Coordinates of C-alpha atoms and ligand atoms in Angstrom, one line a residue:
M5 CA 69.2 97.6 60.6
R6 CA 65.6 96.3 60.6
I7 CA 65.3 93.1 58.8
S8 CA 62.7 90.3 58.4
V9 CA 63.4 86.6 58.1
I10 CA 60.7 84.7 56.2
G11 CA 60.5 81.1 57.2
C12 CA 62.0 80.2 60.6
G13 CA 63.1 76.6 60.2
Y14 CA 66.7 75.6 60.7
L15 CA 68.2 78.2 58.4
G16 CA 65.7 81.0 59.3
A17 CA 65.8 80.6 63.1
T18 CA 69.6 80.6 63.0
H19 CA 69.8 83.6 60.7
A20 CA 67.2 85.5 62.8
A21 CA 68.9 84.8 66.1
A22 CA 72.4 85.5 64.9
M23 CA 71.4 88.8 63.2
A24 CA 69.6 89.9 66.4
D25 CA 72.7 89.0 68.3
L26 CA 74.7 91.3 66.1
G27 CA 72.4 94.1 67.1
H28 CA 69.8 94.1 64.2
E29 CA 66.1 94.4 64.8
V30 CA 64.6 91.2 63.5
L31 CA 61.0 90.2 62.7
G32 CA 60.7 86.5 62.0
M33 CA 57.7 85.4 59.8
E34 CA 56.6 81.8 60.5
T35 CA 53.3 80.4 59.3
D36 CA 53.3 77.3 61.4
P37 CA 51.5 78.3 64.6
G38 CA 53.2 75.7 66.8
R39 CA 56.7 76.6 65.7
R40 CA 55.9 80.4 65.9
A41 CA 54.7 80.0 69.5
T42 CA 57.8 78.0 70.5
L43 CA 60.1 80.6 69.0
A44 CA 58.2 83.5 70.5
R45 CA 58.8 81.9 73.9
G46 CA 62.5 82.0 73.2
E47 CA 62.7 78.2 72.6
V48 CA 64.1 76.3 69.6
P49 CA 62.3 73.3 68.1
M50 CA 65.6 71.5 67.2
Y51 CA 68.9 70.8 68.7
E52 CA 71.7 73.1 67.5
P53 CA 74.7 73.9 69.8
G54 CA 74.4 77.4 71.2
L55 CA 71.2 78.4 69.3
A56 CA 68.7 78.0 72.1
A57 CA 70.7 80.4 74.3
M58 CA 71.3 82.9 71.6
L59 CA 67.7 82.9 70.4
S60 CA 66.2 83.2 73.9
A61 CA 68.6 86.1 74.7
A62 CA 67.5 87.9 71.5
V63 CA 63.8 87.4 72.3
G64 CA 64.5 88.6 75.8
T65 CA 66.0 91.9 74.5
G66 CA 63.0 92.4 72.2
R67 CA 65.3 92.6 69.2
L68 CA 63.8 89.4 67.9
R69 CA 60.0 89.0 67.5
F70 CA 57.8 86.8 65.4
T71 CA 54.6 87.2 63.3
D72 CA 52.5 85.4 60.8
S73 CA 51.6 88.5 58.7
Y74 CA 53.3 89.6 55.5
A75 CA 51.7 93.1 56.1
D76 CA 53.6 93.3 59.4
V77 CA 56.8 92.2 57.8
A78 CA 56.6 94.7 54.9
A79 CA 55.7 97.5 57.3
F80 CA 58.6 96.6 59.6
A81 CA 61.6 96.3 57.3
D82 CA 63.0 97.0 53.8
L83 CA 65.4 94.1 53.8
H84 CA 63.8 90.7 53.8
F85 CA 65.6 87.3 53.9
L86 CA 63.8 84.3 52.4
C87 CA 64.7 81.2 54.4
V88 CA 61.8 78.8 53.7
G89 CA 62.4 75.1 52.9
T90 CA 62.8 73.6 49.4
P91 CA 62.3 69.9 50.2
Q92 CA 62.3 67.1 47.6
S93 CA 59.0 66.9 45.8
P94 CA 56.9 63.8 46.7
E95 CA 56.4 63.0 43.0
S96 CA 59.9 63.4 41.6
L97 CA 63.6 64.2 42.2
A98 CA 62.8 67.9 41.8
A99 CA 63.0 70.4 44.6
D100 CA 59.6 71.7 45.7
V101 CA 59.9 75.5 45.5
S102 CA 56.3 76.2 46.4
Q103 CA 57.2 77.7 49.8
V104 CA 59.5 80.2 48.1
V105 CA 56.9 81.1 45.5
T106 CA 54.2 81.5 48.2
A107 CA 56.5 83.7 50.3
V108 CA 57.2 86.1 47.4
E109 CA 53.6 86.1 46.3
G110 CA 52.5 86.8 49.9
L111 CA 55.1 89.5 50.6
A112 CA 55.2 91.4 47.2
P113 CA 51.7 93.0 47.3
H114 CA 52.7 94.8 50.6
L115 CA 56.0 96.2 49.3
D116 CA 54.9 99.8 48.6
R117 CA 58.4 101.4 49.1
P118 CA 61.8 100.4 47.9
A119 CA 62.8 97.0 49.4
L120 CA 65.3 94.2 48.9
V121 CA 64.2 90.6 49.1
V122 CA 67.2 88.3 49.5
G123 CA 66.8 84.6 48.8
K124 CA 68.9 82.3 51.0
S125 CA 67.0 79.0 50.4
T126 CA 68.6 76.4 48.0
V127 CA 66.7 76.6 44.7
P128 CA 67.0 75.2 41.2
V129 CA 68.9 77.5 39.0
G130 CA 66.5 79.9 37.2
T131 CA 64.1 80.2 40.2
A132 CA 65.4 83.6 41.2
Q133 CA 64.9 85.1 37.8
R134 CA 61.3 83.9 37.8
L135 CA 60.8 85.3 41.3
S136 CA 62.2 88.7 40.4
L137 CA 59.6 89.0 37.7
T138 CA 56.8 88.1 40.1
L139 CA 58.1 90.6 42.6
A140 CA 58.2 93.4 40.0
E141 CA 54.7 92.5 38.8
L142 CA 53.0 92.2 42.2
A143 CA 54.8 94.9 44.3
P144 CA 53.3 98.4 44.3
A145 CA 56.9 99.6 44.4
G146 CA 57.4 97.9 41.0
A147 CA 61.1 97.7 40.0
E148 CA 62.1 99.3 43.3
A149 CA 61.3 96.0 44.9
M150 CA 64.5 94.1 44.1
L151 CA 65.6 90.5 44.4
A152 CA 69.0 89.2 45.3
W153 CA 70.3 85.7 45.9
N154 CA 72.6 85.0 48.8
P155 CA 73.0 81.3 49.4
E156 CA 73.6 79.9 52.8
F157 CA 76.3 77.3 53.4
L158 CA 75.7 76.5 57.1
R159 CA 76.4 73.1 58.4
E160 CA 74.1 71.6 61.1
G161 CA 76.1 71.4 64.3
F162 CA 78.1 74.5 63.3
A163 CA 75.2 76.7 62.3
L164 CA 76.0 79.7 64.4
Q165 CA 79.7 79.7 63.6
D166 CA 79.0 79.3 59.9
T167 CA 76.5 82.2 60.0
L168 CA 78.6 84.6 62.0
H169 CA 81.9 83.7 60.4
P170 CA 81.0 82.5 56.9
D171 CA 83.9 81.1 54.8
R172 CA 82.5 83.1 51.8
I173 CA 79.6 85.5 51.1
V174 CA 78.0 85.0 47.7
L175 CA 76.0 87.9 46.5
G176 CA 73.9 87.2 43.4
V177 CA 72.6 90.6 42.4
A178 CA 71.1 92.2 39.3
D179 CA 72.1 95.7 40.3
G180 CA 74.7 97.6 42.2
R181 CA 72.2 99.0 44.7
A182 CA 71.4 95.5 46.0
E183 CA 75.1 94.8 46.3
K184 CA 75.6 97.9 48.4
V185 CA 72.8 97.1 50.8
L186 CA 74.2 93.6 51.3
R187 CA 77.8 94.7 51.7
D188 CA 76.6 97.2 54.4
F189 CA 74.6 94.5 56.1
Y190 CA 77.4 92.0 56.1
A191 CA 80.1 94.6 56.9
P192 CA 81.0 92.9 60.3
M193 CA 81.7 89.6 58.6
I194 CA 83.5 91.2 55.6
D195 CA 85.7 93.3 57.9
D196 CA 86.4 90.1 59.8
G197 CA 87.8 88.6 56.6
S198 CA 85.0 86.6 55.0
P199 CA 85.6 86.8 51.2
V200 CA 82.8 88.2 49.0
V201 CA 81.9 86.9 45.6
V202 CA 79.6 89.2 43.6
T203 CA 77.8 87.5 40.7
D204 CA 74.5 87.2 38.9
L205 CA 71.4 85.5 40.2
A206 CA 71.9 82.2 38.3
T207 CA 75.5 81.8 39.3
A208 CA 74.6 82.4 43.0
E209 CA 71.9 79.7 42.9
L210 CA 74.3 77.3 41.2
V211 CA 77.1 77.9 43.6
K212 CA 75.1 76.3 46.4
V213 CA 74.1 73.2 44.5
A214 CA 77.5 72.9 43.0
A215 CA 79.2 73.0 46.4
N216 CA 76.8 70.4 47.8
A217 CA 77.3 68.2 44.7
F218 CA 81.0 68.4 45.1
L219 CA 80.9 67.4 48.8
A220 CA 78.6 64.5 48.0
T221 CA 80.9 63.4 45.2
K222 CA 83.9 63.4 47.6
I223 CA 82.1 61.2 50.1
S224 CA 80.8 58.8 47.5
F225 CA 84.3 58.7 45.9
V226 CA 85.8 57.6 49.2
N227 CA 83.0 55.2 49.9
A228 CA 83.5 53.6 46.4
M229 CA 87.2 53.3 47.4
A230 CA 86.1 51.6 50.6
E231 CA 84.4 48.9 48.6
V232 CA 87.6 48.4 46.6
C233 CA 89.6 48.3 49.8
E234 CA 87.4 45.6 51.2
A235 CA 87.9 43.5 48.1
T236 CA 91.7 43.8 48.3
G237 CA 92.4 43.9 52.1
A238 CA 93.5 47.5 51.8
D239 CA 92.7 50.2 54.4
V240 CA 90.5 53.2 53.3
V241 CA 91.4 55.3 56.3
D242 CA 95.1 55.1 55.5
L243 CA 94.3 55.7 51.8
A244 CA 92.2 58.9 52.7
D245 CA 95.0 60.1 54.9
A246 CA 97.6 59.6 52.2
I247 CA 95.6 61.2 49.3
G248 CA 94.3 63.9 51.7
H249 CA 97.8 65.2 52.2
D250 CA 97.7 66.5 48.7
D251 CA 96.4 70.0 49.0
R252 CA 94.6 69.7 45.7
I253 CA 92.5 66.9 47.2
G254 CA 92.3 67.7 50.9
R255 CA 91.4 65.4 53.7
R256 CA 88.0 66.8 54.6
F257 CA 84.9 65.0 53.4
L258 CA 87.0 61.9 52.7
N259 CA 85.7 59.9 55.7
A260 CA 84.3 56.6 54.4
G261 CA 81.3 55.4 56.3
I262 CA 77.7 54.6 56.0
G263 CA 77.1 57.5 53.5
F264 CA 75.7 61.0 53.6
G265 CA 72.3 62.0 54.7
G266 CA 70.4 65.0 56.1
G267 CA 68.1 67.6 54.8
C268 CA 70.5 69.0 52.2
L269 CA 73.1 66.8 50.4
P270 CA 70.8 64.0 49.2
K271 CA 67.9 66.2 48.0
D272 CA 70.2 68.8 46.5
I273 CA 72.0 66.4 44.2
R274 CA 68.7 64.8 43.2
A275 CA 67.2 68.2 42.4
F276 CA 70.3 69.2 40.5
V277 CA 70.0 66.1 38.3
H278 CA 66.4 66.8 37.7
R279 CA 67.1 70.5 36.8
A280 CA 69.9 69.5 34.5
G281 CA 67.4 67.3 32.7
E282 CA 65.0 70.2 32.3
L283 CA 67.9 72.3 30.9
G284 CA 68.9 69.6 28.4
V285 CA 72.3 69.0 30.1
E286 CA 71.5 65.7 31.8
D287 CA 74.5 64.0 30.4
A288 CA 76.8 66.5 32.0
M289 CA 75.3 65.8 35.4
S290 CA 74.6 62.1 35.0
F291 CA 77.6 61.2 37.3
L292 CA 75.5 62.6 40.2
R293 CA 73.2 59.6 39.8
H294 CA 76.2 57.4 40.5
V295 CA 77.1 59.5 43.5
D296 CA 73.5 59.0 44.8
D297 CA 73.6 55.2 43.9
I298 CA 77.0 54.7 45.7
N299 CA 75.5 56.4 48.7
Q300 CA 72.4 54.2 48.7
R301 CA 74.5 51.1 48.2
Q302 CA 76.7 52.0 51.1
R303 CA 73.7 51.8 53.5
E304 CA 72.7 48.5 51.9
R305 CA 76.2 47.1 52.3
V306 CA 76.1 47.9 56.0
V307 CA 72.9 45.9 56.4
K308 CA 74.6 43.0 54.6
V309 CA 77.7 43.1 56.7
A310 CA 75.5 43.3 59.9
T311 CA 73.5 40.3 58.7
A312 CA 76.7 38.3 58.0
M313 CA 78.1 39.3 61.4
V314 CA 75.1 37.9 63.3
G315 CA 75.4 34.6 61.4
G316 CA 73.4 35.2 58.2
R317 CA 69.9 35.5 59.7
L318 CA 68.3 38.6 61.2
D319 CA 65.4 36.6 62.7
G320 CA 66.1 36.2 66.3
A321 CA 69.2 38.4 66.3
Q322 CA 69.5 41.3 68.7
V323 CA 71.3 44.4 67.5
G324 CA 72.4 47.5 69.5
V325 CA 72.6 50.7 67.4
W326 CA 74.6 53.7 68.5
G327 CA 73.3 56.8 66.7
A328 CA 70.1 57.8 64.8
A329 CA 70.9 61.4 63.7
F330 CA 72.4 61.9 60.2
K331 CA 75.5 63.4 61.9
P332 CA 76.6 64.2 65.4
D333 CA 75.6 67.4 67.2
S334 CA 72.2 67.3 65.6
D335 CA 68.8 65.7 66.3
D336 CA 68.0 65.7 62.6
V337 CA 67.0 62.3 61.2
R338 CA 66.0 63.5 57.7
D339 CA 67.4 60.9 55.3
S340 CA 69.6 59.6 58.1
P341 CA 71.7 56.5 57.0
A342 CA 71.9 55.4 60.7
L343 CA 68.1 55.3 61.1
W344 CA 67.7 53.7 57.7
V345 CA 70.1 50.9 58.6
A346 CA 68.4 50.4 62.0
G347 CA 65.0 50.3 60.3
Q348 CA 66.1 47.8 57.7
L349 CA 67.5 45.4 60.3
H350 CA 64.2 45.7 62.2
L351 CA 62.2 45.0 59.1
G352 CA 64.4 42.1 58.4
G353 CA 63.4 40.5 61.7
A354 CA 66.1 41.6 64.1
G355 CA 65.4 43.1 67.5
V356 CA 66.9 46.6 67.4
R357 CA 67.6 48.8 70.4
I358 CA 68.9 52.2 69.4
Y359 CA 70.3 55.1 71.3
D360 CA 71.2 58.6 70.2
P361 CA 72.2 61.3 72.6
R362 CA 69.9 63.9 71.0
A363 CA 67.8 62.2 68.3
N364 CA 65.8 59.5 70.1
A365 CA 62.6 61.6 70.1
S366 CA 62.9 62.7 66.4
A367 CA 63.8 59.1 65.4
A368 CA 60.9 57.7 67.3
R369 CA 58.5 60.0 65.5
V370 CA 59.7 58.8 62.1
F371 CA 60.3 55.1 63.1
P372 CA 58.2 54.2 66.2
P373 CA 58.7 50.4 66.2
L374 CA 62.3 50.4 67.2
E375 CA 63.2 50.1 70.9
Y376 CA 64.7 53.4 72.1
A377 CA 67.3 53.1 74.9
E378 CA 68.4 55.7 77.4
S379 CA 72.1 55.1 77.0
A380 CA 74.7 53.5 74.7
V381 CA 75.2 50.7 77.2
E382 CA 71.5 50.0 77.4
A383 CA 71.2 49.8 73.6
A384 CA 73.9 47.1 73.7
R385 CA 72.2 45.0 76.3
G386 CA 71.8 41.4 75.1
A387 CA 73.1 42.4 71.6
H388 CA 74.6 39.9 69.3
L389 CA 76.1 42.9 67.4
V390 CA 76.7 46.5 68.2
L391 CA 76.6 49.0 65.3
H392 CA 78.3 52.4 65.6
L393 CA 76.4 54.5 63.1
T394 CA 76.6 58.2 64.1
E395 CA 80.0 59.5 65.4
W396 CA 78.9 61.2 68.7
P397 CA 82.1 61.7 70.8
E398 CA 80.5 59.8 73.8
F399 CA 80.6 56.6 71.8
R400 CA 84.4 56.8 71.5
E401 CA 84.6 56.9 75.3
I402 CA 83.1 53.5 75.7
T403 CA 85.5 50.7 76.4
P404 CA 85.2 46.9 75.9
G405 CA 85.1 46.6 79.7
D406 CA 81.9 48.7 79.8
L407 CA 80.2 46.2 77.5
D408 CA 81.8 42.8 78.1
D409 CA 79.1 41.6 80.5
V410 CA 76.3 43.5 78.8
V411 CA 76.3 42.1 75.3
S412 CA 75.4 38.5 74.3
R413 CA 78.2 38.4 71.7
R414 CA 81.3 40.5 71.5
R415 CA 80.9 41.9 68.0
L416 CA 81.2 45.5 66.9
F417 CA 80.8 47.3 63.6
D418 CA 82.1 50.8 63.2
G419 CA 80.2 52.5 60.4
R420 CA 82.1 55.8 60.9
N421 CA 85.7 54.7 61.1
V422 CA 86.5 56.5 64.3
L423 CA 86.7 53.7 66.9
D424 CA 89.9 52.1 68.0
L425 CA 89.4 48.7 66.4
D426 CA 92.7 47.3 67.8
A427 CA 91.6 48.1 71.4
W428 CA 88.4 46.2 70.9
R429 CA 90.1 43.3 69.1
S430 CA 92.7 42.9 71.7
A431 CA 89.9 42.7 74.3
G432 CA 88.5 39.7 72.4
W433 CA 85.9 41.4 70.3
T434 CA 85.3 40.8 66.6
A435 CA 85.5 44.3 65.3
R436 CA 84.9 45.4 61.7
A437 CA 84.6 48.7 59.9
V438 CA 83.8 50.2 56.5
G439 CA 86.7 49.7 54.0
R440 CA 89.2 48.4 56.6
P441 CA 90.9 45.0 56.7
E442 CA 89.4 42.4 59.0
R443 CA 92.6 41.3 60.6
Ligands
UDX11 C1 75.7 70.3 54.2 C2 76.8 71.2 53.7 O1 78.1 70.9 54.3 C3 76.5 72.7 54.0 O2 77.5 73.5 53.5 C4 75.2 73.0 53.4 O3 74.8 74.4 53.7 C5 74.1 72.1 53.9 O4 74.5 70.7 53.6 P1 75.0 69.4 56.6 O5 73.8 68.7 55.9 O6 74.8 70.1 57.9 O7 75.7 70.5 55.6 O8 76.1 68.2 56.9 P2 77.6 67.8 56.4 O9 78.5 68.2 57.5 O10 77.9 68.4 55.1 O11 77.4 66.3 56.3 C6 76.5 65.7 55.4 C7 76.5 64.2 55.5 O12 77.7 63.7 55.0 C8 76.4 63.6 56.9 O13 75.5 62.5 56.9 C9 77.8 63.2 57.3 O14 77.9 62.1 58.2 C10 78.3 62.7 55.9 N1 79.8 62.8 55.8 C11 80.4 64.0 55.8 C12 80.5 61.6 55.5 O15 79.9 60.5 55.4 N2 81.8 61.7 55.3 C13 82.5 62.8 55.4 O16 83.8 62.8 55.2 C14 81.8 64.0 55.7

């Protein structure tokens, strides 16, 4: 099929490349000239495993092209995917939906034949209903220009897998015709076993924020447990293993650590709280404020522990930090707890040398004053404390022997609970972790 993808950021670039890979003809609409030029050369402006190769192959075949014109988009396709960003508004906790509104207002006047516009962006519930009215008003095709909502659940680091093999396809539709178009479009995934949930626009919008709110709640739950474990000498990793064996609970998203970050979970729960307030149901969603508070406190607790581990004063302390990205297999530092902790230690007076296998450049753009190292060992040089803050696999390969003569003091803090603390301790290191006994 011929499709357009409006907004070629993380979500859009992935969707465009993956759909071209499946054989569709794709026209990507991107208003940022720098990003558009990069994509048109077959390059990807962020790190996502496998995406660069897939996108450049798709551009090479001519099945994926880019434009900045809504007229081109409307002339090219009758199925349009909205993938623009909905960041947190600078003034409040609300999501800023201006890019979604602008896209619909830009596209609609060019829709002079039946078309389906499919929102994939994460939006506050009620947005789609509003957009479908705008579409019907501004499109020459009138009610033949339809809107559907089809939220995207992709995880950074697994974006292609999640796009090509989704664990569910949610179709928010106002009408059976939109459902048919989308079922045909997603036939390869549906035939492959991805379950489909067909629902209304509002439910489809809510599914996405509810899923992210639940995941965030799980993480904050286990991080709150970590605090209790620290107060009692219990071990949060064993606790998570034990409760995770209960299928009703499940072990995933129960890794205690320095808290969640990234471009989705933090802003989505805040936007949800804000929207609940507008809808008059703030009491029902007030627990999400606690989820956010626990998450923020978790970062602050790491700064406190790090300060204590260097003797109570950051002034004059040298800290090596492993990891800047909000999670491994990503160069994304949006709301990254790792970078936040590193930044606070620096602002508190410590010398901070940080290394991330992929995110040094993006971190340096956001927080230039830190010293960026070329390797994990270099980050640890002269350190009074090494902090492991993003769980890249290469950090697990480092042994005490690699660092014994590099650091000033043999002290390690594992903010992700994946290092073998016993191995470090038996090599003479002081090793601590989130929610685990000091021993
Ligand atoms: C998330 C959702 O998982 C995805 O479905 C949605 O489409 C977008 O938001 P993503 O932001 O890529 O995806 O990251 P995710 O893997 O969910 O991790 C989010 C944060 O939680 C990371 O900072 C991660 O380190 C943290 N996390 C995750 C934990 O601290 N503990 C866990 O057990 C799991």
